[in-house]
Tab-separated table of C-alpha atoms in Angstrom:
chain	number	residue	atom	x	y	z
A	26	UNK	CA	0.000	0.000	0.000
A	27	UNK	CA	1.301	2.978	-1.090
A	28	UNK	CA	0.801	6.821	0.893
A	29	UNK	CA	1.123	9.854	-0.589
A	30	UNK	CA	2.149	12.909	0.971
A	31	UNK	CA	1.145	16.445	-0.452
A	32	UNK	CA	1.793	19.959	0.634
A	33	UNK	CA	-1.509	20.898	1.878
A	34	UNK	CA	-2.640	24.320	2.743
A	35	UNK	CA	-1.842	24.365	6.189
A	36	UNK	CA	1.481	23.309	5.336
A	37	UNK	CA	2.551	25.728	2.636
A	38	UNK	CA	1.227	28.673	4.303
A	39	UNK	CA	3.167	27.584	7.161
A	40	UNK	CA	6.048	27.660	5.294
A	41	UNK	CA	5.362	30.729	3.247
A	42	UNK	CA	4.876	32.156	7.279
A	43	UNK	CA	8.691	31.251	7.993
A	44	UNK	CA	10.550	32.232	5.099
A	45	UNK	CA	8.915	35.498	5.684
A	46	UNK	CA	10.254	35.504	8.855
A	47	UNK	CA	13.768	34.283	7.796
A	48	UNK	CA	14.039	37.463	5.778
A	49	UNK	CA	14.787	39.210	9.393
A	50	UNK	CA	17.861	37.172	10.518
A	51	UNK	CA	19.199	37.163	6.625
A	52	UNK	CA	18.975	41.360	6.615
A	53	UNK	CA	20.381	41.313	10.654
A	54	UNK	CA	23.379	39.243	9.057
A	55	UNK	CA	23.780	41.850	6.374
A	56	UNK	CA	23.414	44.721	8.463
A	57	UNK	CA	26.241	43.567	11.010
A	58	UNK	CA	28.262	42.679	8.758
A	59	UNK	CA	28.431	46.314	6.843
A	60	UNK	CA	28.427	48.025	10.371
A	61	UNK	CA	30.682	46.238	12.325
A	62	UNK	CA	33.494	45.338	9.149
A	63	UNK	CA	32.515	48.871	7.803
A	64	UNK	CA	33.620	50.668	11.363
A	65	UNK	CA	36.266	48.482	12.344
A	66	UNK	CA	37.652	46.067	9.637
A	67	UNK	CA	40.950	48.549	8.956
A	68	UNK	CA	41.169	51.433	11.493
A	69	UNK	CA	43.651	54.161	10.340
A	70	UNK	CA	43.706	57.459	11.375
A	71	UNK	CA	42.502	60.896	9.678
A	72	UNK	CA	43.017	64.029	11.265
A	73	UNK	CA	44.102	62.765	14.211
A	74	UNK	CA	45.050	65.956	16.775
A	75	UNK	CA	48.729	65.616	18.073
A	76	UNK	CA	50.731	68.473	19.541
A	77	UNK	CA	54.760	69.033	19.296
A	78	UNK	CA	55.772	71.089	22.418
A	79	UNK	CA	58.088	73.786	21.646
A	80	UNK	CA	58.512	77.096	19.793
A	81	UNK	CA	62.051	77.487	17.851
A	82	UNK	CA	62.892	76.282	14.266
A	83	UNK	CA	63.413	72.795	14.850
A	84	UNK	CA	59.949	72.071	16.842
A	85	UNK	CA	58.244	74.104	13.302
A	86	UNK	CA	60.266	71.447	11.055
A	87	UNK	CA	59.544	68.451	13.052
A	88	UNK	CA	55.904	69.482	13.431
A	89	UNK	CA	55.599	70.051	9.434
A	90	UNK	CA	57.620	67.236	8.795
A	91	UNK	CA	55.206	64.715	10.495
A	92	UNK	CA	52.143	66.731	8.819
A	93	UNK	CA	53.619	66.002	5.631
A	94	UNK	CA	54.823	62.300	6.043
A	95	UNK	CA	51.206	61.814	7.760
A	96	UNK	CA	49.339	62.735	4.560
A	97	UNK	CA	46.025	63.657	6.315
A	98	UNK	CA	46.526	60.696	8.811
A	99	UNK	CA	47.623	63.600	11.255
A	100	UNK	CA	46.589	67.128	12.357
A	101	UNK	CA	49.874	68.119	14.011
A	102	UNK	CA	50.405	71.341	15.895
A	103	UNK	CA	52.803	73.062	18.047
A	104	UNK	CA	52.041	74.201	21.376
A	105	UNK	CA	54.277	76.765	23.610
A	106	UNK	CA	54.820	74.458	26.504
A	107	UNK	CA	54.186	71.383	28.482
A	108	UNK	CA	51.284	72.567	30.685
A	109	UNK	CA	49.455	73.787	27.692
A	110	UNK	CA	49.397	70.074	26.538
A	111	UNK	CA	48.188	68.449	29.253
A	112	UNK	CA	45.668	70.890	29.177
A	113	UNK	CA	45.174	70.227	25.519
A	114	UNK	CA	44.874	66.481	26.474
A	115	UNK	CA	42.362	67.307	29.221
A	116	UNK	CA	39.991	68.691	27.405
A	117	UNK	CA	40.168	66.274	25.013
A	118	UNK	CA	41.504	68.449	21.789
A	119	UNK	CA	44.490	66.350	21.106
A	120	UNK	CA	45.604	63.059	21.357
A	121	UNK	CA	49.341	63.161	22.162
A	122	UNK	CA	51.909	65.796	22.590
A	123	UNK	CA	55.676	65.294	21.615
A	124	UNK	CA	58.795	66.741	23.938
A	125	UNK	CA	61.413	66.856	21.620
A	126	UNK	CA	65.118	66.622	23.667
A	127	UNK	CA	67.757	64.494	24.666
A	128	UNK	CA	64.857	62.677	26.436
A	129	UNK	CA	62.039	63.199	24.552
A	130	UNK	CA	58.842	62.561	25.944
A	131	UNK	CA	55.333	61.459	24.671
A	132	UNK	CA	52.270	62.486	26.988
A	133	UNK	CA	49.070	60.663	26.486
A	134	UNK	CA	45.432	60.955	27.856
A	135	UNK	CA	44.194	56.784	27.965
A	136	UNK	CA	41.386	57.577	28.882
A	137	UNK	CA	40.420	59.722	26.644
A	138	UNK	CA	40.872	56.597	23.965
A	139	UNK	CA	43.096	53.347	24.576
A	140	UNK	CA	43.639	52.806	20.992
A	141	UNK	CA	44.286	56.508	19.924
A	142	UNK	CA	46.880	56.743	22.533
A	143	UNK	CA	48.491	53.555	21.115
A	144	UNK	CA	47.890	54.987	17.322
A	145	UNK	CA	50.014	58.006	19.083
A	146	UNK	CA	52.877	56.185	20.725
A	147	UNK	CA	53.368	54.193	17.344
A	148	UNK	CA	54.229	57.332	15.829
A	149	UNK	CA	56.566	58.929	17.976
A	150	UNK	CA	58.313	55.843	19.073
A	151	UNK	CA	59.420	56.220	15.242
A	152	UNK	CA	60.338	59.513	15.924
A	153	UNK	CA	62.614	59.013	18.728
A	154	UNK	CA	63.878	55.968	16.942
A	155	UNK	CA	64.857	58.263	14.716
A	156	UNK	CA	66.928	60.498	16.889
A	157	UNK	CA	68.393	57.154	18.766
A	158	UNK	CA	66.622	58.326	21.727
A	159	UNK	CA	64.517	56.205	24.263
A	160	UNK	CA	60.686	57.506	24.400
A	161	UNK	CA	59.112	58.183	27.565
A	162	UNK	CA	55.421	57.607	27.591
A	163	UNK	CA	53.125	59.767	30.602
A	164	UNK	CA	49.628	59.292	30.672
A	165	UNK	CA	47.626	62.255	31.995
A	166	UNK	CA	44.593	60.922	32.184
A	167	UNK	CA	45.091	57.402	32.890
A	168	UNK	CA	41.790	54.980	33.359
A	169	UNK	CA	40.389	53.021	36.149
A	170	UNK	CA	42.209	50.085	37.286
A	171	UNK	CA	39.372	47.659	36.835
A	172	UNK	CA	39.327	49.407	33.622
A	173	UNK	CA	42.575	48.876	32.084
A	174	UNK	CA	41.632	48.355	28.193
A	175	UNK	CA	39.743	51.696	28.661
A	176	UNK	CA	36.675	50.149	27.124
A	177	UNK	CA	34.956	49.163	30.066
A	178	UNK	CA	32.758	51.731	29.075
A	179	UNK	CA	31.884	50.215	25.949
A	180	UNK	CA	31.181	46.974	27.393
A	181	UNK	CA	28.660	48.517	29.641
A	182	UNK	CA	26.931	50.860	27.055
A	183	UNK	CA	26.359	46.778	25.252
A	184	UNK	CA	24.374	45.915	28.652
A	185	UNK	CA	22.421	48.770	29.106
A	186	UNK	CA	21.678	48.475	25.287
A	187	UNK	CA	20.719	44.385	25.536
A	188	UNK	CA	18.850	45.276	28.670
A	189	UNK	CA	16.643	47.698	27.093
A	190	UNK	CA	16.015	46.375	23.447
A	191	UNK	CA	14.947	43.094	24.759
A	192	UNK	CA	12.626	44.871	27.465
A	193	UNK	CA	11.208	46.658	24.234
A	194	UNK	CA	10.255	42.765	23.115
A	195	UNK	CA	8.433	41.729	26.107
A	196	UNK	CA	6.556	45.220	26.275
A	197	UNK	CA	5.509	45.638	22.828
A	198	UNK	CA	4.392	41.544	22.598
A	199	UNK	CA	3.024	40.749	26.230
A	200	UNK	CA	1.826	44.044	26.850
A	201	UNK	CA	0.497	45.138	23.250
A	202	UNK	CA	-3.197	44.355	25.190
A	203	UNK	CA	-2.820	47.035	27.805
A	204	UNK	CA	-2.999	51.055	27.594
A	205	UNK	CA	0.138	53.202	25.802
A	206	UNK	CA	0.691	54.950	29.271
A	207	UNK	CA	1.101	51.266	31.030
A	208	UNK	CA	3.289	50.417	28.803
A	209	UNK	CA	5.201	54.009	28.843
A	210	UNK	CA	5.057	53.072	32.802
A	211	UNK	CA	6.880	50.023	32.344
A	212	UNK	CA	9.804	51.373	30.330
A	213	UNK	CA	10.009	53.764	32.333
A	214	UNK	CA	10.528	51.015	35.164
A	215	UNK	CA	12.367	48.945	33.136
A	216	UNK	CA	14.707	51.562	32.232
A	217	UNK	CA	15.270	52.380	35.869
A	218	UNK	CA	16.120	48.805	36.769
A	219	UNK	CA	18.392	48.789	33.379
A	220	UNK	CA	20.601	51.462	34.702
A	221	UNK	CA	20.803	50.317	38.338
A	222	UNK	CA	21.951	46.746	37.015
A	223	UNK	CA	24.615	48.644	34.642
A	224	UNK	CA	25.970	50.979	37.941
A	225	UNK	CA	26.135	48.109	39.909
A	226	UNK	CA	28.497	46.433	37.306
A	227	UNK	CA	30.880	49.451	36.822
A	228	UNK	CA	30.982	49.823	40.499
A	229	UNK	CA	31.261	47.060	43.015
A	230	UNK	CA	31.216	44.175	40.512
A	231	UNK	CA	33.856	45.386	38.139
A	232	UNK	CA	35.393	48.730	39.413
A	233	UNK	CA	35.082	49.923	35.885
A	234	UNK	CA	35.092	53.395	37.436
A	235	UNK	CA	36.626	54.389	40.918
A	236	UNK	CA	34.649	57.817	41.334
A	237	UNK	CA	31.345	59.773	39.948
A	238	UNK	CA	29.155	56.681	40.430
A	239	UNK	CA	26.171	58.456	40.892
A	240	UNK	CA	26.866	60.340	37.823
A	241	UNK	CA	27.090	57.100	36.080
A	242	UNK	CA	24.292	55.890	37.122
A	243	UNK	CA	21.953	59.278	35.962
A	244	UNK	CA	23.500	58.981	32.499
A	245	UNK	CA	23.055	55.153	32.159
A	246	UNK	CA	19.153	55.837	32.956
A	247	UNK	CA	18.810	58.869	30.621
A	248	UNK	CA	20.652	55.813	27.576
A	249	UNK	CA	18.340	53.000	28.750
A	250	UNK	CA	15.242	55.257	28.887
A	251	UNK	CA	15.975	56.801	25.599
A	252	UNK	CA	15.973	53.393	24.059
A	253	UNK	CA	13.021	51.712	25.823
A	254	UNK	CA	10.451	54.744	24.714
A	255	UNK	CA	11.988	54.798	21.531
A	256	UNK	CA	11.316	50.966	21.012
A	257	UNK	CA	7.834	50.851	22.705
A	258	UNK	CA	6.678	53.953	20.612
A	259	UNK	CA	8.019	52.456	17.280
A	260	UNK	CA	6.715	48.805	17.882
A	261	UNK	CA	3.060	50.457	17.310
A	262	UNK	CA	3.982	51.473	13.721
A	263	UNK	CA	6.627	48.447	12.489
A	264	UNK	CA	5.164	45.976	14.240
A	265	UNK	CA	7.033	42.294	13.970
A	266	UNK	CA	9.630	44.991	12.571
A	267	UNK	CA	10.474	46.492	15.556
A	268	UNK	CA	12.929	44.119	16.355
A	269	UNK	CA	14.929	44.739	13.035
A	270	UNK	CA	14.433	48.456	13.557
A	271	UNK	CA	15.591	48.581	16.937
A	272	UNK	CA	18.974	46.756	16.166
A	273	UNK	CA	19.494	49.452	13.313
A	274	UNK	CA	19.422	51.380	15.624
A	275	UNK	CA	20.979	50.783	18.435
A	276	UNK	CA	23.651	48.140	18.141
A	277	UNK	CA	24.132	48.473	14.399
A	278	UNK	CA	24.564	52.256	14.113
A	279	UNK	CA	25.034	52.874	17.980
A	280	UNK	CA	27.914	50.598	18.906
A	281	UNK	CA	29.772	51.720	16.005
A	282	UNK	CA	29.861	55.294	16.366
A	283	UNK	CA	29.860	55.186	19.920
A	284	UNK	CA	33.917	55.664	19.908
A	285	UNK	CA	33.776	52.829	22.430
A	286	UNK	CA	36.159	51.130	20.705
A	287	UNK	CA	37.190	53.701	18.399
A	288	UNK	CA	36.772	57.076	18.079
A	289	UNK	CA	36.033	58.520	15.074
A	290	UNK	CA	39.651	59.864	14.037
A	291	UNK	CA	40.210	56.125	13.717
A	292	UNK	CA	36.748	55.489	11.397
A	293	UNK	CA	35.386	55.926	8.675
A	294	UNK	CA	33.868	59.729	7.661
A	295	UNK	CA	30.059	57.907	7.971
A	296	UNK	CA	30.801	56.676	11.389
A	297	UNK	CA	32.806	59.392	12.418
A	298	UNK	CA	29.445	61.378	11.445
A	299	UNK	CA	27.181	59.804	13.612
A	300	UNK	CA	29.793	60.030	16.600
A	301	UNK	CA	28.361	64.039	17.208
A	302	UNK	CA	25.049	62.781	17.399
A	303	UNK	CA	23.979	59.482	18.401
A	304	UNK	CA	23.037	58.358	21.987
A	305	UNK	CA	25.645	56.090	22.274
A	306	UNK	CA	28.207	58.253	21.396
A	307	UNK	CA	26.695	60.277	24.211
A	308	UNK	CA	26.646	57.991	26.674
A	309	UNK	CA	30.345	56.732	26.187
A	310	UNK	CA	31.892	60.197	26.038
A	311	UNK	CA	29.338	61.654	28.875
A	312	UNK	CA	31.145	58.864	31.197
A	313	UNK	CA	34.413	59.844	30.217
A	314	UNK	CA	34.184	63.440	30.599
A	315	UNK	CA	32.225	62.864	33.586
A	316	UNK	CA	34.859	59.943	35.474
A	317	UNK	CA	38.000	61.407	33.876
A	318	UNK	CA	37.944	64.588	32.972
A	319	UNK	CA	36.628	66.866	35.307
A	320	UNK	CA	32.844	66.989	33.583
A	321	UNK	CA	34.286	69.003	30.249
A	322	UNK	CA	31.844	68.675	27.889
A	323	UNK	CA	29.384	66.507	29.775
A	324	UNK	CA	26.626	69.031	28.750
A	325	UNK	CA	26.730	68.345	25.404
A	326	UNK	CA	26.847	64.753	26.111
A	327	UNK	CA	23.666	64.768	28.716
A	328	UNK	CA	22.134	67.276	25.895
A	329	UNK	CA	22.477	64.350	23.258
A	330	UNK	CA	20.993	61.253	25.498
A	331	UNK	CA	17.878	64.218	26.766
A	332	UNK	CA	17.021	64.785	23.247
A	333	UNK	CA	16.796	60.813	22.391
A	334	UNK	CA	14.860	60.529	25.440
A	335	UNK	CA	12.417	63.302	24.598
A	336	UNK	CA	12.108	62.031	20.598
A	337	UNK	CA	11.356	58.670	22.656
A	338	UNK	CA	8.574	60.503	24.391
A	339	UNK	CA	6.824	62.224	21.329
A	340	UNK	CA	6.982	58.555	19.539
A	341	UNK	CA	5.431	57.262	22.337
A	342	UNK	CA	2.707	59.959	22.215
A	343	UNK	CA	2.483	59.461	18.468
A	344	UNK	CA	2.058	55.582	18.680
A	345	UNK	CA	-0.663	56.090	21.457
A	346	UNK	CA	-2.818	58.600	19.899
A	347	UNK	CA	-2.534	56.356	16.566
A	348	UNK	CA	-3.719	53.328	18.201
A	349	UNK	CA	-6.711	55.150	19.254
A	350	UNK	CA	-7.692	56.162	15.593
A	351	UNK	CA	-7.094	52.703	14.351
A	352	UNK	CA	-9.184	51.273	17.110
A	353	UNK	CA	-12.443	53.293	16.701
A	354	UNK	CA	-13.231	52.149	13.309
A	355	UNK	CA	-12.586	48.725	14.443
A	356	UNK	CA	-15.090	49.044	16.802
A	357	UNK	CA	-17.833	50.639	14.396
A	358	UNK	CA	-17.642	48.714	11.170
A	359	UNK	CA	-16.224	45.035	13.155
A	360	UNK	CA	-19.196	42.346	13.807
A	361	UNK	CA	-20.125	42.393	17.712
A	362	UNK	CA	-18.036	40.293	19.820
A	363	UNK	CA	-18.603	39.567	23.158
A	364	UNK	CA	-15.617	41.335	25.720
A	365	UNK	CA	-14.386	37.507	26.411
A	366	UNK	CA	-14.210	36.551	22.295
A	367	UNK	CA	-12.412	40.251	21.983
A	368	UNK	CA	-9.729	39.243	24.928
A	369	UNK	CA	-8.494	35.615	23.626
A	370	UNK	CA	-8.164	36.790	20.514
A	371	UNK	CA	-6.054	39.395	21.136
A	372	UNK	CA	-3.969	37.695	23.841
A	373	UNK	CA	-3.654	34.644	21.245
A	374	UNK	CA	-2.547	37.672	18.552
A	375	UNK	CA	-0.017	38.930	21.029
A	376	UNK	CA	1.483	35.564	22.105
A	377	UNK	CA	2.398	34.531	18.897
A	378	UNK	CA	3.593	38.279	17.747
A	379	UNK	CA	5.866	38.132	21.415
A	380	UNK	CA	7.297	34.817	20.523
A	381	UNK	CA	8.459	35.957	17.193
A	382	UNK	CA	10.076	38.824	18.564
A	383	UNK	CA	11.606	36.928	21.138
A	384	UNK	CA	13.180	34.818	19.213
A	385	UNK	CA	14.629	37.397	16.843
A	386	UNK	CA	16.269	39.182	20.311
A	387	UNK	CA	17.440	35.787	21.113
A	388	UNK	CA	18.921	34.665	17.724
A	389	UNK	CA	21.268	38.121	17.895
């Protein structure tokens, strides 16, 4: 006796169901791949600050000299004396400044960047090579001894960013059935727990940082928050797309041009771009200034993550006020339903969109 097995209906709508869904992890793959190989396959440096301490004829020929042999890889300038670097360094204009002498010296700011420091001392150690002299190396701004990489930071912004992405998952699929202002409620929550997860990791878990906790803290809730409301108030318009969205982003886009890794005088123009802008660029730098550098520039920084956080709120007033237009005709051209019919249908609706996105956040 022979059987014979047929694609039925069930069966190739089913699978018409999951290659539509496979187009998701297929454009993820795609999308990390340009971001990540696009920011960080070949770092070289463009523009990068570095100062040559001195004033006479010699310090103007070694300073034009490396701004010629650099080719655009290096903005070099002279500066009138030591103190004037460091304070160059400090406030995060430059990246190294060269003592010319019988001992030359190379100061550095670590913390300002790990690997633009290093991009630094591979120059000059060519330099002094050069003049058969031994280069010493002082770091003015060295990081946190928990910390010693200097991208600590970067490690953390990933948390917060995990943290709040998936949250946007679970609120936009489990709680698609309850009011926009719960759900606004619950980032908000959610974003507060986030942040006090992240704190306690740089702090007493990991001594990423050794002072300004508290500041820490504030700007790793202003990040998280920023994200969550974004997420919540987008899931209302892309739907099973929020996922995909959300990654765009804030891991493909955000870790990139946070300068976590590498700032942008090591990137790419694009990258480099988004560096001014972007919240986790604001974040990363906001910590910095704030741990190691005295707070310079930390406005601009806490100005970057507040305007996230407010575009957050506005989507999330957008999303709620279009969820009440869409459900009004619903309710006057839709057959009657009793309230229980309404309820398991839309819990059933929301359990299977919450497992979808689940497993997206899961598969990355």
């Amino acid at each position: 006796m022979e059987v014979s097995v047929s694609a039925g209906p069930n069966t190739t709508g089913a699978l018409r169901h999951v290659l539509g869904h496979l187009l998701t992890p297929l454009l993820m793959c795609v999308g990390m791949g340009l971001a990540y190989l696009g920011a960080f396959h070949a770092p070289q440096p463009h523009d990068l600050r570095v100062d040559v301490v001195g004033s006479g004829p010699t310090t103007q020929v070694l300073a034009q000299t490396l701004q010629n042999k650099g080719a655009g890889a290096l903005d070099v300038r002279t500066v009138a004396d030591r103190d004037t670097a460091i304070t160059a360094l400090r406030e995060q204009h430059s990246f190294g400044a060269y003592i010319p002498g019988d001992r030359p010296e190379l100061l550095v700011a670590s913390a300002s960047s790990d690997t633009s420091a290093m991009a630094v001392e591979k120059v000059f150690t060519k330099v002094a090579a050069a003049e058969d002299a031994p280069l010493k190396v002082t770091d003015v701004a060295p990081v946190a001894s928990g910390d010693p990489t200097g991208q600590g930071v970067f490690f953390l912004l990933v948390a917060l960013s995990i943290g709040a992405y998936a949250s946007v998952a679970v609120i936009g699929g489990a709680g698609a059935v309850l009011p926009m202002r719960i759900r606004a409620l619950l980032a908000a929550g959610m974003s507060l727990v986030v942040s006090l997860i992240g704190t306690l990791f740089a702090g007493p878990a990991f001594h990423l940082v050794d002072q300004g906790l508290g500041g820490v803290w504030a700007l790793s809730w202003l990040y998280a928050a920023g994200i969550l409301l974004v997420g919540v108030g987008l899931h209302t318009f892309l739907r099973r797309w929020t996922t995909l969205g959300v990654m765009v982003l804030f891991v493909m886009l955000n870790f990139t041009s946070s300068g976590g890794i590498y700032r942008p005088e090591l990137q790419p123009g694009f990258f480099g771009a988004l560096h001014s802008f972007w919240n986790g660029a604001g974040f990363v730098e906001g910590v910095r200034g704030h741990v190691y550098f005295g707070g310079h520039a930390l406005g601009g920084h806490v100005l970057v993550l507040a305007l996230w956080l407010l575009a957050g709120a506005a989507l999330v007033v957008a999303a709620g006020i279009t969820e009440a237009r869409r459900a009004t005709p619903q309710k006057q051209e839709g057959e009657p339903q009793t309230e229980r019919q309404t309820e398991r249908q839309t819990e059933q609706e929301t359990e299977e969109e919450m497992e979808e996105e689940m497993e997206e956040v899961v598969a990355v």
